[in-house]
Coordinates of C-alpha atoms and ligand atoms in Angstrom, one line a residue:
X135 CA 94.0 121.5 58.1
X136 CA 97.0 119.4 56.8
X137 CA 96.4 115.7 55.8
X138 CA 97.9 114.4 58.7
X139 CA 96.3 117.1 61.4
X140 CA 93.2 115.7 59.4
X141 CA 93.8 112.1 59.9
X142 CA 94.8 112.8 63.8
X143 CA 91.2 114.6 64.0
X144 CA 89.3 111.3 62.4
X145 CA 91.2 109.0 64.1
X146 CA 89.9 111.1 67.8
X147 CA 86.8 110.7 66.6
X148 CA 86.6 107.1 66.5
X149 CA 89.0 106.7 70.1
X150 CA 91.6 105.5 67.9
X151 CA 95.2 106.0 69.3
X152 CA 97.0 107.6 66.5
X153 CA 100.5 106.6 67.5
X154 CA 102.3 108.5 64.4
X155 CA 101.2 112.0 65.5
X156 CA 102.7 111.1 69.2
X157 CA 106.7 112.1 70.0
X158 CA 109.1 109.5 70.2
X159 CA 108.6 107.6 72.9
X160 CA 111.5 109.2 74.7
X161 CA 110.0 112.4 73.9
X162 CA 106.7 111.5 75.3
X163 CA 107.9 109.8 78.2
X164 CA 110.3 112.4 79.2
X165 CA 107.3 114.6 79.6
X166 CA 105.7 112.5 81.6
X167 CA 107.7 112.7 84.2
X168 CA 106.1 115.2 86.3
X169 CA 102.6 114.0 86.1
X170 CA 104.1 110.1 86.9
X171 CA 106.0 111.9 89.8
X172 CA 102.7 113.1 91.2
X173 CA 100.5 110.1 90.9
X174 CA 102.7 107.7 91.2
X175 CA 102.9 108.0 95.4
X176 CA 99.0 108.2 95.1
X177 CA 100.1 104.3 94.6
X178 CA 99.1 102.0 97.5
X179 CA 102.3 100.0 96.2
X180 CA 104.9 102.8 96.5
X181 CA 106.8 102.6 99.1
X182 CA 109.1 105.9 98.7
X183 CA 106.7 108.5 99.3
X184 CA 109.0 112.0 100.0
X185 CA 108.9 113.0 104.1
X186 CA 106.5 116.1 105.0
X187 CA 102.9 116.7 105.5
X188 CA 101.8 117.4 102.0
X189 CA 102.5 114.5 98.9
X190 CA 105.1 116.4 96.8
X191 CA 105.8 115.8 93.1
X192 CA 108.7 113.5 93.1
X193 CA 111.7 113.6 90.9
X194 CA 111.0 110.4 88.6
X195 CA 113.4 109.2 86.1
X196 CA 112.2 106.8 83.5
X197 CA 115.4 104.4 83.8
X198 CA 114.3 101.8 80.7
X199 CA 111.0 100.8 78.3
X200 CA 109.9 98.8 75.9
X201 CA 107.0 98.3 73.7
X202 CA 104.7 96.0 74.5
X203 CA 101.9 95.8 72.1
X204 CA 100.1 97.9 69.8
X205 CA 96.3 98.2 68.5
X206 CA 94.2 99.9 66.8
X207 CA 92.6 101.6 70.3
X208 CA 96.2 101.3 72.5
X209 CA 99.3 101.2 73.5
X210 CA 101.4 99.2 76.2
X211 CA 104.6 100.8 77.2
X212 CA 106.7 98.6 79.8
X213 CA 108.7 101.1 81.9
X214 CA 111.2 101.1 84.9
X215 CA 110.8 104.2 86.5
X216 CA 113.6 105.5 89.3
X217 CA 113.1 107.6 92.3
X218 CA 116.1 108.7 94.7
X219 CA 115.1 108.3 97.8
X220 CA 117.8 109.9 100.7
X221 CA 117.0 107.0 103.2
X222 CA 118.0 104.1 100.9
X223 CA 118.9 105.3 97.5
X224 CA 118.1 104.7 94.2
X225 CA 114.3 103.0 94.0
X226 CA 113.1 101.2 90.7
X227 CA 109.5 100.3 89.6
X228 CA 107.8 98.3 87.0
X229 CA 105.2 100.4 85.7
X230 CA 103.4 99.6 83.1
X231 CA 101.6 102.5 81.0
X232 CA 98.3 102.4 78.4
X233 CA 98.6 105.2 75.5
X234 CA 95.1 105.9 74.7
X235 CA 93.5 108.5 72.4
X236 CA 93.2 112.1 73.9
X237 CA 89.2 111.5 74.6
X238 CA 89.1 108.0 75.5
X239 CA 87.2 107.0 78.7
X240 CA 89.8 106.0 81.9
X241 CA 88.4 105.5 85.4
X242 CA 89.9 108.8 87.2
X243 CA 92.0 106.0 89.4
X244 CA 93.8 104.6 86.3
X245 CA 94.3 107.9 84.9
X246 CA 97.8 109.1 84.9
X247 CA 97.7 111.9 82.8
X248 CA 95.2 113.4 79.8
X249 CA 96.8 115.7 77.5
X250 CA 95.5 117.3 73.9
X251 CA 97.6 114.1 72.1
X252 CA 97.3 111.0 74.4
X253 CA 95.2 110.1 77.3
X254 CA 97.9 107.6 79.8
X255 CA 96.8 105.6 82.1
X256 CA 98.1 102.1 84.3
X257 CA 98.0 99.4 82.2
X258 CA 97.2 97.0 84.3
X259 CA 94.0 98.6 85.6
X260 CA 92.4 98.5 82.2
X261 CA 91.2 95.3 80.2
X262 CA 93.2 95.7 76.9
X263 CA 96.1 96.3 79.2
X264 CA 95.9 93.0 81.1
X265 CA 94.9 91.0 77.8
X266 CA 98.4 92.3 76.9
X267 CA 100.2 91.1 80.1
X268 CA 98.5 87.8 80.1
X269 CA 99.1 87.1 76.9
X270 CA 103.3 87.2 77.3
X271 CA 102.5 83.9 79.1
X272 CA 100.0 82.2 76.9
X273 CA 102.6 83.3 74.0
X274 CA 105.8 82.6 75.6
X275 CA 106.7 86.0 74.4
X276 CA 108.3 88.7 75.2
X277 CA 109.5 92.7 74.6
X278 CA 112.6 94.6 73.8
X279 CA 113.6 98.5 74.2
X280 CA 115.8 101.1 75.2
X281 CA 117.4 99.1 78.0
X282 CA 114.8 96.7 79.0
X283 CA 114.4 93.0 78.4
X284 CA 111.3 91.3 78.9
X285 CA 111.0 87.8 78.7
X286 CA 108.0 85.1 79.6
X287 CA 109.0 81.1 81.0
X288 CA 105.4 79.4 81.1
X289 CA 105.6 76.1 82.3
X290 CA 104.1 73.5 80.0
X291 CA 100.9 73.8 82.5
X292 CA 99.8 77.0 81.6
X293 CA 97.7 75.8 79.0
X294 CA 95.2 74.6 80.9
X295 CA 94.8 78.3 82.2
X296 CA 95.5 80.7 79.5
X297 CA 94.5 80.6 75.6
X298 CA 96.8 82.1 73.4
X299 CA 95.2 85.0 73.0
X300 CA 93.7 84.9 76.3
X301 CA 90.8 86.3 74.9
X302 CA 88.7 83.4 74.4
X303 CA 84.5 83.3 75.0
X304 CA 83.4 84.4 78.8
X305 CA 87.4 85.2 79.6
X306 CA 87.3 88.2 82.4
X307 CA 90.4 89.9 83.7
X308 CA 90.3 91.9 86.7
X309 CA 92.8 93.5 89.5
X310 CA 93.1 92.0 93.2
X311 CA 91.9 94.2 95.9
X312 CA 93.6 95.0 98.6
X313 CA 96.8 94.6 98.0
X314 CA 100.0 96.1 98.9
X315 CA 103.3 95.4 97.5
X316 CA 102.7 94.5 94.3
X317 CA 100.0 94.5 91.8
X318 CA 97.8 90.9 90.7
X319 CA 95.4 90.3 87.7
X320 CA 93.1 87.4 88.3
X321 CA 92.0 85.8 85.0
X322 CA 89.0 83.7 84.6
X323 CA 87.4 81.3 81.4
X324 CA 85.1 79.0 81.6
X325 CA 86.6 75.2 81.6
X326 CA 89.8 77.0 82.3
X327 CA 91.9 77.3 85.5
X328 CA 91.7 80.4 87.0
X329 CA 94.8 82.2 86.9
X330 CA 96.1 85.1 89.2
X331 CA 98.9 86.7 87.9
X332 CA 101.6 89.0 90.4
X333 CA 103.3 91.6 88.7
X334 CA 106.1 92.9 91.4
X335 CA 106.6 96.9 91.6
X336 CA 109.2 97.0 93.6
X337 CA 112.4 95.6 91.5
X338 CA 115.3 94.0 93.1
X339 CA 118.5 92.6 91.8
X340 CA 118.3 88.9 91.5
X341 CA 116.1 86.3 91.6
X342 CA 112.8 86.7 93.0
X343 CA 112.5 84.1 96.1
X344 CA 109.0 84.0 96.0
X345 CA 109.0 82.5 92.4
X346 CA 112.1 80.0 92.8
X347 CA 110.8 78.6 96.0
X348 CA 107.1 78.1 94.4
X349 CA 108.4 76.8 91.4
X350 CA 111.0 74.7 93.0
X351 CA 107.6 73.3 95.3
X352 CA 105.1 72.6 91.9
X353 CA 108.4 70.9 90.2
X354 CA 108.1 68.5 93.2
X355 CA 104.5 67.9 93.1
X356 CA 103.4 69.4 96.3
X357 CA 100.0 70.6 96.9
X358 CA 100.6 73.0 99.6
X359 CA 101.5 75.8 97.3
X360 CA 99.2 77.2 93.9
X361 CA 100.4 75.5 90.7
X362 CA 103.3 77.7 89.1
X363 CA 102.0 78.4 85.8
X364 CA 105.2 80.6 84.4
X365 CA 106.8 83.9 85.1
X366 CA 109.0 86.2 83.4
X367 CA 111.9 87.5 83.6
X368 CA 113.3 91.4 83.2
X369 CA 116.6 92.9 82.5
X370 CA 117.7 96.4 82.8
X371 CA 120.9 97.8 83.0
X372 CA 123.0 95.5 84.7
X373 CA 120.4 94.3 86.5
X374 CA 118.4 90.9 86.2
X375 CA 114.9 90.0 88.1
X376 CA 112.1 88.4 88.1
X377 CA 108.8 90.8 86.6
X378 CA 105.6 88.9 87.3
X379 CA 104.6 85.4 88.3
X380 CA 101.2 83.4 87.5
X381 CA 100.1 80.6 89.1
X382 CA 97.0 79.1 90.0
X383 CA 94.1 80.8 91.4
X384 CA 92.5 79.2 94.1
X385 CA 89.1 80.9 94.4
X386 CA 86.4 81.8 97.1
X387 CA 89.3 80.4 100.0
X388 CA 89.4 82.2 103.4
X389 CA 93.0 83.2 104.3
X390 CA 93.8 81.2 108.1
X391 CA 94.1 84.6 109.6
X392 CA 90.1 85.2 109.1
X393 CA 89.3 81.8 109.9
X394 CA 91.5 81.9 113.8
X395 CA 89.9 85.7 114.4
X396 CA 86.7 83.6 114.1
X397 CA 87.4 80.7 115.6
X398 CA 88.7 82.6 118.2
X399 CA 86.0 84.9 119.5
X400 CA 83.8 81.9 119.3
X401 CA 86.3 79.9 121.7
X402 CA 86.3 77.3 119.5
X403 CA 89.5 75.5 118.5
X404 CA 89.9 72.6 116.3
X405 CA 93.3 71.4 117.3
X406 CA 93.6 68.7 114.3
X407 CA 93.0 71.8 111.8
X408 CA 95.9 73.2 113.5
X409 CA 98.3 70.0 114.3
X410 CA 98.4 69.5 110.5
X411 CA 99.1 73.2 109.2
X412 CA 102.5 71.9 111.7
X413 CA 102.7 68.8 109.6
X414 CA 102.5 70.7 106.3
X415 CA 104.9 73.4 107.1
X416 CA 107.3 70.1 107.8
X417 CA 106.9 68.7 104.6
X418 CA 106.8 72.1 102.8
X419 CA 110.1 72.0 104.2
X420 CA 111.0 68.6 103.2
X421 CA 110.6 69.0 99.8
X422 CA 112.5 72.4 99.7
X423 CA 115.5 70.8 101.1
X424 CA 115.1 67.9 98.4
X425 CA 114.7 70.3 95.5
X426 CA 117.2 73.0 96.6
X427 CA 119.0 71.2 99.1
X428 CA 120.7 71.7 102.9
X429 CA 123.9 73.4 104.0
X430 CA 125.1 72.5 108.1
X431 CA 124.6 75.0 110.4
X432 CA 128.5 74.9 111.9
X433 CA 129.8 77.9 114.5
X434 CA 130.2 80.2 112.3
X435 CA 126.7 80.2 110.7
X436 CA 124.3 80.5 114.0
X437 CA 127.0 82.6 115.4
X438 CA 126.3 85.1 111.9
X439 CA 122.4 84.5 112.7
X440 CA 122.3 85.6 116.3
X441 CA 124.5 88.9 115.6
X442 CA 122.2 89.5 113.3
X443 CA 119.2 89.1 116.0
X444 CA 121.3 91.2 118.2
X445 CA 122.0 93.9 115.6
X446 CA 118.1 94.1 115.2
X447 CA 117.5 94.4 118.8
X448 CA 119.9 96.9 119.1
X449 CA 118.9 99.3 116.2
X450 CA 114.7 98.6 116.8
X451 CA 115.6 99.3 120.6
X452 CA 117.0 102.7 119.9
X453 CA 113.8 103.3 117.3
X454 CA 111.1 101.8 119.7
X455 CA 112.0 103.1 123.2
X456 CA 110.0 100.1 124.7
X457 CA 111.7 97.4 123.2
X458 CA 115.0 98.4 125.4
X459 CA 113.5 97.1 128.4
X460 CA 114.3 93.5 126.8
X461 CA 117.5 93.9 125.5
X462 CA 119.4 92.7 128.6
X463 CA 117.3 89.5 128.8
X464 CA 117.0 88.9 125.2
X465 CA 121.0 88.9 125.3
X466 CA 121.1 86.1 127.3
X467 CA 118.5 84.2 125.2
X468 CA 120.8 84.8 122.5
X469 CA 123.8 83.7 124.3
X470 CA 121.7 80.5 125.2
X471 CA 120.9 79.5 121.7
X472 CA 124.6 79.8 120.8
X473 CA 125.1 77.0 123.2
X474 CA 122.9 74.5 121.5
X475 CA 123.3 72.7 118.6
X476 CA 121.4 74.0 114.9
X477 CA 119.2 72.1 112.4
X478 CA 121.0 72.7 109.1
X479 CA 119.9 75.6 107.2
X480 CA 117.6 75.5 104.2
X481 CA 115.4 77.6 101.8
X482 CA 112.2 78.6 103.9
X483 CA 109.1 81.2 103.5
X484 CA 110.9 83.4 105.6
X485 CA 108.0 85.6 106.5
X486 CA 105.2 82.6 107.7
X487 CA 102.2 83.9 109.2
X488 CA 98.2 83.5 108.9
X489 CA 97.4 86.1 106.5
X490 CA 99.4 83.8 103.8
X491 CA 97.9 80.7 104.3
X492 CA 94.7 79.2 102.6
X493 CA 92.4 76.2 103.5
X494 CA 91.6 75.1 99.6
X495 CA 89.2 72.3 99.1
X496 CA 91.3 69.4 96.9
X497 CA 94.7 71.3 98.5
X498 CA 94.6 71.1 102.0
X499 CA 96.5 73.7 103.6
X500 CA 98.1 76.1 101.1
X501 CA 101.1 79.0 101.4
X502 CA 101.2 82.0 99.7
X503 CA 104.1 84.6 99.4
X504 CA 107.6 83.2 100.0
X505 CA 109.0 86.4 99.4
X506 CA 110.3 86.6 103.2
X507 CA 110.4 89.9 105.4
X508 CA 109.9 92.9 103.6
X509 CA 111.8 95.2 105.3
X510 CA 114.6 92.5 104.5
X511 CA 117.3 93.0 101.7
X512 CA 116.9 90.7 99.0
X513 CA 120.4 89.3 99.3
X514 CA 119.9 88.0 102.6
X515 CA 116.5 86.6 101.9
X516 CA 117.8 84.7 98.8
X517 CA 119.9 83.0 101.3
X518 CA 119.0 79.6 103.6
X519 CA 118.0 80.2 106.8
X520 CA 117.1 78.5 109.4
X521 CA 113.8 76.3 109.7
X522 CA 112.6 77.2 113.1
X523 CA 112.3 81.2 111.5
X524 CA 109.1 79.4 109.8
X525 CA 107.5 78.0 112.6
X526 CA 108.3 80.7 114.9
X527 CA 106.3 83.3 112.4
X528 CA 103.5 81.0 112.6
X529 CA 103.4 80.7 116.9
X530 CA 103.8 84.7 116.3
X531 CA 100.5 84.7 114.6
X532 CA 98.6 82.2 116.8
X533 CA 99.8 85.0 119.4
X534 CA 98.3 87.7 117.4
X535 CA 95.5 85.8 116.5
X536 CA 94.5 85.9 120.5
X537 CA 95.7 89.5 120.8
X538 CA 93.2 91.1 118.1
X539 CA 90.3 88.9 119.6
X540 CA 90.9 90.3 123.1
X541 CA 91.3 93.8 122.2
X542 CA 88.2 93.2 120.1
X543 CA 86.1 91.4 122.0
X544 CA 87.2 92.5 125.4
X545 CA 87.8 88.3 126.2
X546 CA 90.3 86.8 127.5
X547 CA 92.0 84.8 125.0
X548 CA 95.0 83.5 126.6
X549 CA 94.2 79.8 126.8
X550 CA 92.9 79.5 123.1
X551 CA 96.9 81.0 122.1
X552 CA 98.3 78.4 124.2
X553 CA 96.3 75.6 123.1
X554 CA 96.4 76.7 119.3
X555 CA 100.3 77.1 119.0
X556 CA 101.0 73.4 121.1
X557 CA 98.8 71.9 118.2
X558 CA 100.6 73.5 115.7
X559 CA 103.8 73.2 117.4
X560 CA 103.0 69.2 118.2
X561 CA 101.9 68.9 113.9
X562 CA 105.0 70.4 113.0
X563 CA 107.7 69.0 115.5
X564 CA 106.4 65.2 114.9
X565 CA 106.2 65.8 111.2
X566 CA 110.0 67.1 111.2
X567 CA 110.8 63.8 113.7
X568 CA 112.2 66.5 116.3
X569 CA 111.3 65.3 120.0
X570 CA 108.5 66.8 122.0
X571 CA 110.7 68.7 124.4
X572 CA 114.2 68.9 123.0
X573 CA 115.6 71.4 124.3
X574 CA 117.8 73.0 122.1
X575 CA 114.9 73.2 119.6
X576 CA 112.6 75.3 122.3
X577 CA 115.9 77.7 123.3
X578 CA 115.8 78.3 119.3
X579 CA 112.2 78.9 119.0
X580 CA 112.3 81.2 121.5
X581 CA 115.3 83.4 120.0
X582 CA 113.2 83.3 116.6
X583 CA 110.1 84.2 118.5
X584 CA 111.9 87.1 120.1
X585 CA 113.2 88.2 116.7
X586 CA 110.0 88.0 115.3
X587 CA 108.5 90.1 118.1
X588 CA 111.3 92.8 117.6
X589 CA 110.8 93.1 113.9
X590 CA 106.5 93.2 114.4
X591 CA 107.7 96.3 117.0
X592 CA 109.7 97.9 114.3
X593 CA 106.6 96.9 111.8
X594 CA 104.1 97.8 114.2
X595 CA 105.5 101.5 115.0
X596 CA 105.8 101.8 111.1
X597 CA 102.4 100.4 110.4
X598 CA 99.5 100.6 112.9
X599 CA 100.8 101.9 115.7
X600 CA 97.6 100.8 117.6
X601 CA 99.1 96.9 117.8
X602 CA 102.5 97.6 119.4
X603 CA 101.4 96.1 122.6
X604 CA 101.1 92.7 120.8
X605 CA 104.7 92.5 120.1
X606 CA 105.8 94.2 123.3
X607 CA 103.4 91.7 125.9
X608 CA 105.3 88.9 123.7
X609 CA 108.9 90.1 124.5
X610 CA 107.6 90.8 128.0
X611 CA 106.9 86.9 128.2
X612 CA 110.0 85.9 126.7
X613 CA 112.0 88.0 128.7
X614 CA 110.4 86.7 131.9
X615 CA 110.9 83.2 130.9
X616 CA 114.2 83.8 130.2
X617 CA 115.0 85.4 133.6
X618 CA 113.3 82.4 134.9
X619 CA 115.8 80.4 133.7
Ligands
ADP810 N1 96.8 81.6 94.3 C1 95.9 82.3 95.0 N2 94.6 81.9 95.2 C2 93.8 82.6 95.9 N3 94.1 83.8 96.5 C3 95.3 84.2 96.4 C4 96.3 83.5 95.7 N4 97.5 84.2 95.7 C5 97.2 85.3 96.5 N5 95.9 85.3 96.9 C6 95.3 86.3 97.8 O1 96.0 87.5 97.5 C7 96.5 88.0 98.8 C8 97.9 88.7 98.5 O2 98.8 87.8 97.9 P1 100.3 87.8 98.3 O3 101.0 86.7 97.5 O4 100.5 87.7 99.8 O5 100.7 89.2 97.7 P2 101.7 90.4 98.3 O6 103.1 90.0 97.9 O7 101.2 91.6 97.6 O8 101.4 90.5 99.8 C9 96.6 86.8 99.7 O9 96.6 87.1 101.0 C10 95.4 86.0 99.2 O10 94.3 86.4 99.9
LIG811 O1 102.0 90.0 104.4 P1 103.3 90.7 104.4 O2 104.4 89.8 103.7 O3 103.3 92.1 103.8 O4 103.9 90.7 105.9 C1 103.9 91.9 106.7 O5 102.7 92.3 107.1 C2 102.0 91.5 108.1 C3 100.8 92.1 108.5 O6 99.7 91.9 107.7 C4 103.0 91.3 109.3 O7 102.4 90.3 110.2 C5 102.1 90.7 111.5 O8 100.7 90.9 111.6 C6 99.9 89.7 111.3 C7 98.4 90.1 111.6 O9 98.0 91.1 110.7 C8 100.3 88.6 112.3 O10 99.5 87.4 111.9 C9 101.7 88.3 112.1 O11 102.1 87.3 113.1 C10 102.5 89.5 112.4 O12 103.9 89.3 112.2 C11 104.3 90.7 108.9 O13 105.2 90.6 110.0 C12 104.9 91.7 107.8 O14 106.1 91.3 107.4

């Protein structure tokens, strides 16, 4: 045995990583591309899984890394990886990858790969890996490679959360179930805030909404959203984004959605509860105006808004045969609200519903996730939008709310919808100073609601195929109010 085979066999023994007897990192990553294409759509968070009954290695290109951090037991890599997918192109992830020795221990879900060199596993499911993530905040650091640019922006408040290292005596990391899009590590010290930290798969070009907007609300003081404690910032390419987010974690809080399924197979509404979630959602919107301002809504603006709206109902209506039924009523809905005159148009959530709102002792009412619509293109969700999109979302839900209960519990559930959305509706439309009844406001709130509904029958058909009705019995109302005149 040569001295360096030697030193390779002593350093297994001991689960060291013995980086110098890996390839280059190109090298190394190169070859992973075929075990990365098969586990990564094994990924709850990938969206781009390849057509056709059986999951098929994909074709995964490893666009940009960078070294993260090195000890004596592992390695962080921070990689891009690219898939083509035929239906909307070129796909990029943020992945990052833990290089552990050959024989070290990796749950069989964090396990990318094992090979006789390097065990490789996500990062972000194993402790040393997180450490490493959490500490680009507490540091202010950041990372540099072939093509990538990693860079942290804590906000002068993260030190109440996060030691530097975050590492400190009782400190826990640990991953968020039940997730989706993206992946978040909740960190927790004793006499520390509790931090959860979003790292976003799924990279765009620009700047991530859901951190400007939350940001933008902790600048201004509001409670309504968790304390922005940093993010960071990636480049690769020509392309610039937002990586990951921490703010603060509020925990042990029911999300809204949870607490109206309850509420409402008991029967029981409390209709203050609901009036101020309205009066919230009109000062959330206050203060985004103040901090990133108005523009009017003139002609040309709604008139871009509802062709959008139209161009949705069209293309869902030729996907979802049972949404056509409504396109000739829902066209004169949309001719109606071109009539009327606009609210000017503002930074909003853009995708409001239950599921992303907390009740938080000391917070009140509190909103999560301003990332808007996923199945939206990130250039149009960066843009302002009209208010009303919020507060329709949210009489969407109140709908749903009902729907799930009925189906569930065989009730009928119709009165607690009608009830809960007029609190909501009555919180938010005094809280904005918009009159009870004005009538342009309800023609608008109805063309968002109807959007809405179309876009849950596009998500439904996608999603759980099960709920279609609840959108449909929507634009079934809409459409026979409309026709009502
Ligand atoms: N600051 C927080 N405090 C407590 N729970 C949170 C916080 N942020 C998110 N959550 C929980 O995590 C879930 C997912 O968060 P969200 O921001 O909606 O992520 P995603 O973009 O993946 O949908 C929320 O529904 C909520 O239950
Ligand atoms: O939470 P996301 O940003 O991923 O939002 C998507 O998923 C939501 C489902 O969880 C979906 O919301 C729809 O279902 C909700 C009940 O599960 C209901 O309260 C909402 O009103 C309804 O729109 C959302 O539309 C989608 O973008």
């Amino acid at each position: 045995m040569d001295a360096s085979a030697a030193a390779s066999a002593t350093d297994a023994a001991r689960g060291r990583l013995d980086l110098t007897s890996l390839p280059a990192p190109e090298t190394l990553l190169d070859r992973l591309r075929a075990p990365l294409g098969a586990w990564l759509p094994t990924r709850r968070w990938f969206a781009h899984r390849p057509a056709g009954p059986a999951p098929q290695p994909l074709d995964v290109e490893v666009e940009a890394w960078a070294g993260l951090r090195v000890q004596a037991d592992v390695a962080v890599l921070w990689t891009v990886l690219a898939v083509d997918d035929h239906r909307v192109g070129r796909a990029r992830y943020q992945v990052p990858l833990a290089l552990l020795a050959p024989d070290a221990e990796v749950a069989e879900d964090a396990l990318v790969t094992r090979t006789d060199e390097v065990a490789v596993a996500d990062a972000l499911a194993l402790p040393a890996g997180r450490d490493a993530v959490l500490a680009l905040l507490a540091e202010g650091s950041g990372a540099l490679g072939p093509g990538l640019r990693l860079l942290a922006d804590p906000a002068p408040m993260v030190r109440s959360a996060l030691a530097a290292p975050p590492t400190g005596p009782g400190a826990s990391s640990r991953v968020l179930s039940g997730e989706q899009s993206n992946t978040s590590l909740i960190h927790e010290q004793p006499g520390r805030t509790p931090v959860i930290l979003k790292v976003f798969r799924l990279l765009g070009d620009g700047e991530n909404p859901d951190v400007i907007l939350q940001s933008a609300l902790t600048s201004a003081g509001s409670p309504h959203v968790p304390a922005v404690l940093g993010s960071a910032q990636i480049s690769f390419g020509e392309r610039r984004t937002h990586a990951l987010v921490a703010q603060e974690f509020l925990p042990g809080v029911e999300d809204a959605w949870r607490t109206m399924l309850r509420e409402a197979a008991a029967g029981r509404l409390d209709e203050a509860a609901l009036r101020e979630l309205g009066t919230v959602l009109a000062r959330v919107h206050a203060d985004l105006a103040l901090a990133l301002g108005t523009v009017p809504t003139g002609d040309t603006e709604a008139r871009r808004m509802l062709a959008q709206m139209r161009g949705r109902l069209t293309d869902v209506a030729s996907s979802v045969p049972t949404v056509a039924a409504h396109v000739e009523a829902l066209g004169t809905l949309l001719h109606r609200a071109a009539e009327v005159p606009w609210p000017a148009m503002q930074r909003i959530h853009g995708d409001l519903h239950l599921g992303q709102v907390l009740a938080a002792p000391g917070h009140g009412w509190v909103l999560l996730d301003f990332e808007g619509e996923p199945l939206r293109p990130l250039a149009e969700r960066l843009r302002e939008d009209c208010p009303l999109r919020d507060v329709a979302g949210m009489l969407r839900s109140l709908d749903y709310a009902a729907a799930v209960t009925a189906r569930e519990h065989g009730t009928d559930a119709s009165g607690w919808a009608h009830a809960a959305r007029e609190a909501f509706l009555d919180g938010y439309l005094t809280g904005a100073g918009i009159p009870p009844q004005d009538p342009a406001t309800r023609v608008l709130l109805a063309a968002f609601e109807a959007d809405k509904a179309v876009y849950e029958a596009l998500y439904e058909s996608r999603n759980r195929p099960d709920w279609i009705d609840i959108p449909l019995a929507a634009l079934t109302r809409i459409s026979g109010t409309v026709r009502e005149g």
